[in-house]
PDB file of C-alpha atoms and ligand atoms in Angstrom:
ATOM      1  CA  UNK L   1      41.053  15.592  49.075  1.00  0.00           C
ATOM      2  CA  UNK L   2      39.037  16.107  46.376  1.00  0.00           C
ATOM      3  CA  UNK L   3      41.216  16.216  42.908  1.00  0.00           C
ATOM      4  CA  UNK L   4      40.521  16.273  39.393  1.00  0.00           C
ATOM      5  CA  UNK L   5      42.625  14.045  36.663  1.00  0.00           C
ATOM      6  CA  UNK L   6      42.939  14.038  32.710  1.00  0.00           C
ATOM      7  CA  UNK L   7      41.710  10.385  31.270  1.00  0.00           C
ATOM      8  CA  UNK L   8      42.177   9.408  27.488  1.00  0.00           C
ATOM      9  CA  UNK L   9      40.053   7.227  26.100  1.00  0.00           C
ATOM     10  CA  UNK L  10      42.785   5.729  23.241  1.00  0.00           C
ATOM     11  CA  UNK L  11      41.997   5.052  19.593  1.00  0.00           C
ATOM     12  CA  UNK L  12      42.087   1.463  20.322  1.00  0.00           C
ATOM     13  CA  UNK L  13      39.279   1.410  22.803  1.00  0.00           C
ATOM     14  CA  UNK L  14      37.424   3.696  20.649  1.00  0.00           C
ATOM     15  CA  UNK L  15      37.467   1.508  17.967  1.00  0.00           C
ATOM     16  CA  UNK L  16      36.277  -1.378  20.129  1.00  0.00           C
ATOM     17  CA  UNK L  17      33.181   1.267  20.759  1.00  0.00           C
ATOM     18  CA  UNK L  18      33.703   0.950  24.373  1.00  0.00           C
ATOM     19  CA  UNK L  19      33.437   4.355  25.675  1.00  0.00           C
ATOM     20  CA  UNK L  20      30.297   3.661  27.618  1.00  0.00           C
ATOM     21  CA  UNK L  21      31.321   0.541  29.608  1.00  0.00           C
ATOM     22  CA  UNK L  22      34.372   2.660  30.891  1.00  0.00           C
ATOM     23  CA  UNK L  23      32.442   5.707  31.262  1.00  0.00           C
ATOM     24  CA  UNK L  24      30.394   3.386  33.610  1.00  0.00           C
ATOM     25  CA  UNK L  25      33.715   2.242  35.676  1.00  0.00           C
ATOM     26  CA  UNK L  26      34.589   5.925  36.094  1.00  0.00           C
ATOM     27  CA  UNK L  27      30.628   6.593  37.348  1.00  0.00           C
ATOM     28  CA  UNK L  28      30.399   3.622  39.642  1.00  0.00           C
ATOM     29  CA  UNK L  29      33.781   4.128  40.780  1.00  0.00           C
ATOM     30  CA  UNK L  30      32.429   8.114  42.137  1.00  0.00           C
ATOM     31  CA  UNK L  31      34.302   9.571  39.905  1.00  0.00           C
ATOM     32  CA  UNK L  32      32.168  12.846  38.071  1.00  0.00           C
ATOM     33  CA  UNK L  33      33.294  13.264  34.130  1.00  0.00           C
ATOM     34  CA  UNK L  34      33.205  17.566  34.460  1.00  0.00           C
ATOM     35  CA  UNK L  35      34.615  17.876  30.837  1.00  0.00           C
ATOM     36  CA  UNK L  36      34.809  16.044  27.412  1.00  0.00           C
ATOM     37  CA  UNK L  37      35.615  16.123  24.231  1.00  0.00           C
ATOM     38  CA  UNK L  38      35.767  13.709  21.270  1.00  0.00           C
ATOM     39  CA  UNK L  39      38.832  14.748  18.652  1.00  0.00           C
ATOM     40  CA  UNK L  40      41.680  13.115  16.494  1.00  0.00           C
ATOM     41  CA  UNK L  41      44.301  14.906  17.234  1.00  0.00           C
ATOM     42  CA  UNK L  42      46.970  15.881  15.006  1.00  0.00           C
ATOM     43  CA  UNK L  43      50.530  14.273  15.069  1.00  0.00           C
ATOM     44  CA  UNK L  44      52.302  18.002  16.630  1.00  0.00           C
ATOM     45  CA  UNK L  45      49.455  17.500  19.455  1.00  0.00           C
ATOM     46  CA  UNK L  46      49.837  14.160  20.147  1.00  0.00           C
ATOM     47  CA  UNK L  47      54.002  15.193  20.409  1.00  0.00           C
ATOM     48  CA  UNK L  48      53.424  17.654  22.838  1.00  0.00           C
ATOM     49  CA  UNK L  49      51.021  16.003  24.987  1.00  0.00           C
ATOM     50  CA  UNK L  50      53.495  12.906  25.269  1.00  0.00           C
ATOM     51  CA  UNK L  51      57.062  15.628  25.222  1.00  0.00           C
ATOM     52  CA  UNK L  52      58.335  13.734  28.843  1.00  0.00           C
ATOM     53  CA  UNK L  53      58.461  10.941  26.421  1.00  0.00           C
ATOM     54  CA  UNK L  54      60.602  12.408  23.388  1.00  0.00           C
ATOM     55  CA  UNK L  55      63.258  10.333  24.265  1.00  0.00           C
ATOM     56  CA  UNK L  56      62.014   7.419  24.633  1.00  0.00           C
ATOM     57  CA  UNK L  57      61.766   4.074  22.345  1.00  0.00           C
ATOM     58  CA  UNK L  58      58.203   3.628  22.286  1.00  0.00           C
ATOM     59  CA  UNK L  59      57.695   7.306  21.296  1.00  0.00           C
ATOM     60  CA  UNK L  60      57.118   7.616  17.844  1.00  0.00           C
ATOM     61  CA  UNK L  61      54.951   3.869  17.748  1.00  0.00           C
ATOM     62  CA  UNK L  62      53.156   5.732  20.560  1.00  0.00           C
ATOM     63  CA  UNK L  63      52.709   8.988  18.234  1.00  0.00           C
ATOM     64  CA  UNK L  64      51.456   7.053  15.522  1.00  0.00           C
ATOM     65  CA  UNK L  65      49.170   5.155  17.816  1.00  0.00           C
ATOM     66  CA  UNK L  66      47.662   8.078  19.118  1.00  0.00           C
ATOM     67  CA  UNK L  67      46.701   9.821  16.096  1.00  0.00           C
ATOM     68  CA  UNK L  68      45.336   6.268  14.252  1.00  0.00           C
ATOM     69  CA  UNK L  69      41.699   7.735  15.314  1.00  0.00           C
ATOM     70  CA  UNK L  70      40.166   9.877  17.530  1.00  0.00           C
ATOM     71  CA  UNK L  71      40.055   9.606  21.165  1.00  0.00           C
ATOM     72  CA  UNK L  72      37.676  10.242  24.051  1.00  0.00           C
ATOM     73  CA  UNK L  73      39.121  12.916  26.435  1.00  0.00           C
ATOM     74  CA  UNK L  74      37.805  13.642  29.738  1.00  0.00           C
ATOM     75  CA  UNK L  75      38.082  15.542  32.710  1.00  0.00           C
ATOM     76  CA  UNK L  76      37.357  13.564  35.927  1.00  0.00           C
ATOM     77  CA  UNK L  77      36.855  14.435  39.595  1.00  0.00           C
ATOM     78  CA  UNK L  78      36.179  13.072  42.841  1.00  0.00           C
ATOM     79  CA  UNK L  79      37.957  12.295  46.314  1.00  0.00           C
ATOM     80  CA  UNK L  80      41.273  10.959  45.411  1.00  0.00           C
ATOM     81  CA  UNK L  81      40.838  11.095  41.856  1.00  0.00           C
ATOM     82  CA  UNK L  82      44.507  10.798  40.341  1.00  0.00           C
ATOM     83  CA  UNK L  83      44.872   7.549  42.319  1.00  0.00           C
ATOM     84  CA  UNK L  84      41.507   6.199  42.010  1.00  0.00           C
ATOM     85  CA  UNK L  85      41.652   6.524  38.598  1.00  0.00           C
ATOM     86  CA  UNK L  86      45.008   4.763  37.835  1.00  0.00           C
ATOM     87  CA  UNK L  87      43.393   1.578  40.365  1.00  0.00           C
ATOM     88  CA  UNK L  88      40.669   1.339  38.444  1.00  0.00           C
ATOM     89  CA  UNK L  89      42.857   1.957  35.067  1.00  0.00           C
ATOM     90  CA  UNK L  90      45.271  -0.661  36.175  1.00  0.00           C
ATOM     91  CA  UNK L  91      48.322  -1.158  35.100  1.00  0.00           C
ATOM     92  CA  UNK L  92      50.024   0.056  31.687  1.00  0.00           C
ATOM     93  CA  UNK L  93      50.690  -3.336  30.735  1.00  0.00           C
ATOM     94  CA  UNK L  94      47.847  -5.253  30.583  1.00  0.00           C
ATOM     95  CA  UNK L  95      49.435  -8.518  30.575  1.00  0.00           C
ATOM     96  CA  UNK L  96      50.206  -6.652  34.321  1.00  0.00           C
ATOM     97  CA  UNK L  97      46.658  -5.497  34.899  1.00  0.00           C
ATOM     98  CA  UNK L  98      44.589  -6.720  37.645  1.00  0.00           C
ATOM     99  CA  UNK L  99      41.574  -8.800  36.738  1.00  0.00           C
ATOM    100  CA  UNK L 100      38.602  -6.243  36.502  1.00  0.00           C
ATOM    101  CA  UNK L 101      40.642  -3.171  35.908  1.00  0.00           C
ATOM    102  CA  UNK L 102      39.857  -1.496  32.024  1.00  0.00           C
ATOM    103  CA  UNK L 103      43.062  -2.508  31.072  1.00  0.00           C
ATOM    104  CA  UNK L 104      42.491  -6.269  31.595  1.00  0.00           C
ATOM    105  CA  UNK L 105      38.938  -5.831  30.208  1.00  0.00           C
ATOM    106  CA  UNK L 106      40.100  -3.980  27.044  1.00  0.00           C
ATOM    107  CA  UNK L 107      43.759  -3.576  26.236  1.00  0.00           C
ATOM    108  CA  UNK L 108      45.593  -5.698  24.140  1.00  0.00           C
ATOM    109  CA  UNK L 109      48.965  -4.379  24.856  1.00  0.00           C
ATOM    110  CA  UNK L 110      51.299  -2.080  26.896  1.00  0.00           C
ATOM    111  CA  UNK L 111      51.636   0.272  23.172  1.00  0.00           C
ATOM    112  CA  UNK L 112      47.538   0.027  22.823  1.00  0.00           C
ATOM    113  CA  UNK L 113      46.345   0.087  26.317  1.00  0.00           C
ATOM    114  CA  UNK L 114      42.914   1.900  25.728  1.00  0.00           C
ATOM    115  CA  UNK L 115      43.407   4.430  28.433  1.00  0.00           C
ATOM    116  CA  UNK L 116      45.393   7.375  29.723  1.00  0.00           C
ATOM    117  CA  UNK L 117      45.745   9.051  33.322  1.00  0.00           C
ATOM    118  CA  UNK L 118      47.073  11.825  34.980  1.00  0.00           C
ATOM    119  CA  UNK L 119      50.354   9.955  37.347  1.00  0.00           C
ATOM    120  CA  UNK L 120      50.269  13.062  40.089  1.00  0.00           C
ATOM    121  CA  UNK L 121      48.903  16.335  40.638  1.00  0.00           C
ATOM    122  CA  UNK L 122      51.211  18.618  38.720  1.00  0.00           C
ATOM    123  CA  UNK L 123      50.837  16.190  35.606  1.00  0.00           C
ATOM    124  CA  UNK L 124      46.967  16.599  36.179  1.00  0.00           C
ATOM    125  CA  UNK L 125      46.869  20.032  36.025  1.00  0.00           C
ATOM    126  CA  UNK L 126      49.211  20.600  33.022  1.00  0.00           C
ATOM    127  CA  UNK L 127      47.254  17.854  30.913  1.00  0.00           C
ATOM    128  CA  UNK L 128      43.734  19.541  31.793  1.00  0.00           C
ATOM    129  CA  UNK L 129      45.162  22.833  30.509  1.00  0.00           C
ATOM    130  CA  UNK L 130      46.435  21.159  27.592  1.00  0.00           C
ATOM    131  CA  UNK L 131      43.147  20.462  26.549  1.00  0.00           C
ATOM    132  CA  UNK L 132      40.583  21.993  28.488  1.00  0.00           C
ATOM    133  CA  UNK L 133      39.640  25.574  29.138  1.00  0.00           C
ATOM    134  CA  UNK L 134      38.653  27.196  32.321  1.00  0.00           C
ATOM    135  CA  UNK L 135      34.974  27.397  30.442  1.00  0.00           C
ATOM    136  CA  UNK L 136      34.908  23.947  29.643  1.00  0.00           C
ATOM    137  CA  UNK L 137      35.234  22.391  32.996  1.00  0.00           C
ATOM    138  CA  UNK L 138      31.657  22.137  34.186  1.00  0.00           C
ATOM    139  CA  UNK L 139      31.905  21.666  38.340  1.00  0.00           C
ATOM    140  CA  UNK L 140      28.600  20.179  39.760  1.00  0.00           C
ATOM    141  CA  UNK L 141      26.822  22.666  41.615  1.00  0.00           C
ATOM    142  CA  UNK L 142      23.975  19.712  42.339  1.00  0.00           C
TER     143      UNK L 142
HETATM  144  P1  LIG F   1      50.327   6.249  28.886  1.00  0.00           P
HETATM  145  O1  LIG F   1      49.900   6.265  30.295  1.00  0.00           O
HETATM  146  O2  LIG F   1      49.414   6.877  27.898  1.00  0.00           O
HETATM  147  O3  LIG F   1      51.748   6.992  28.786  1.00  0.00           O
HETATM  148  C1  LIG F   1      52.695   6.683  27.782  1.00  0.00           C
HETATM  149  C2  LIG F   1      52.362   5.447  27.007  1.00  0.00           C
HETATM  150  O4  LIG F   1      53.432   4.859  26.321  1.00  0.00           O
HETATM  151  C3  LIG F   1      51.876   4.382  27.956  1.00  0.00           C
HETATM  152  O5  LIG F   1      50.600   4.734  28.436  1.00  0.00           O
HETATM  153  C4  LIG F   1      51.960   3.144  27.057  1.00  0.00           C
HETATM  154  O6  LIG F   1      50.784   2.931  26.303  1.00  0.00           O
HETATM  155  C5  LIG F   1      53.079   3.489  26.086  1.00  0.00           C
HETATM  156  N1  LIG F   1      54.253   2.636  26.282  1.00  0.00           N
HETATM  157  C6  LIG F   1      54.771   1.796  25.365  1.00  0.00           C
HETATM  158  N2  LIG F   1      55.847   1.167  25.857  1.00  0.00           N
HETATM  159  C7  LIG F   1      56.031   1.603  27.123  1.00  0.00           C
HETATM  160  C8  LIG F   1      56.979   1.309  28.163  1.00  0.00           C
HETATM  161  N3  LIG F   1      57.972   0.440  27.985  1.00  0.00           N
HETATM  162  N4  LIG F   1      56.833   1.947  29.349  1.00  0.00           N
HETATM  163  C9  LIG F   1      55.839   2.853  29.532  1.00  0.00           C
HETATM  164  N5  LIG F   1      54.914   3.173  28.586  1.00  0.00           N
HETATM  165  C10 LIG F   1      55.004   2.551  27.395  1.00  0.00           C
END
């Protein structure tokens, strides 16, 4: 079916001005970027995006992380999207990654691992309402 995901590209990769190259993996890979936005969000955002991780150890290195410089957030769609995306992702720790995923490419490590994705399609919705409007996802019509 076709799905749409939330992908964040992470201060880190930013930084490494590498948000063409994995614009390009997302475009040859079929997926369709429908929405984006460039913005460094504030430490209260960055908590509520990552709340299912409150408890967590890794939260408040991750918090800080994610508010060290602006990220790249997109909207992303295509057949099998949420999936798709997270193959092509690969996994969250790099040292784990598959050769040629983004996170083998351009992570350094499993706290700074360039990118985000939606895990299902609940989580997909919820994080494209968290920062996307119904006005600001732009659907091809050709
Ligand atoms: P992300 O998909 O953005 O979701 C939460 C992030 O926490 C994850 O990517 C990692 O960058 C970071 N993180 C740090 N340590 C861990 C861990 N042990 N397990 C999962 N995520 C972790």
């Amino acid at each position: 079916a076709v799905e749409r995901t939330l992908s964040i590209i992470k201060p880190d990769a930013v930084a490494k001005n590498v948000i063409g190259e994995i614009y390009s993996r997302f475009e040859h890979a079929g997926l369709k970027i429908i929405a984006a936005r460039m913005q460094h969000l504030s430490r209260e955002r960055a908590e509520a995006f990552y709340a299912v991780h409150s408890e967590r150890p890794f939260f408040k290195d991750l918090v800080s992380f994610m508010i060290s410089g602006p990220v790249m957030v997109q909207v992303l769609e295509g057949e099998n999207a949420i999936a798709l995306h997270r193959d092509i992702m690969g996994a969250t720790d790099p040292k784990k990654a598959d050769p040629g995923t983004i996170r083998a490419d351009f992570a350094d490590s499993i706290d700074e691992n360039a990118v985000h994705g939606s895990d299902s399609p609940d989580t997909a919705a919820q994080e494209i309402n968290f920062f996307f409007g119904p006005d600001e996802v732009c659907p091809r019509t050709r």
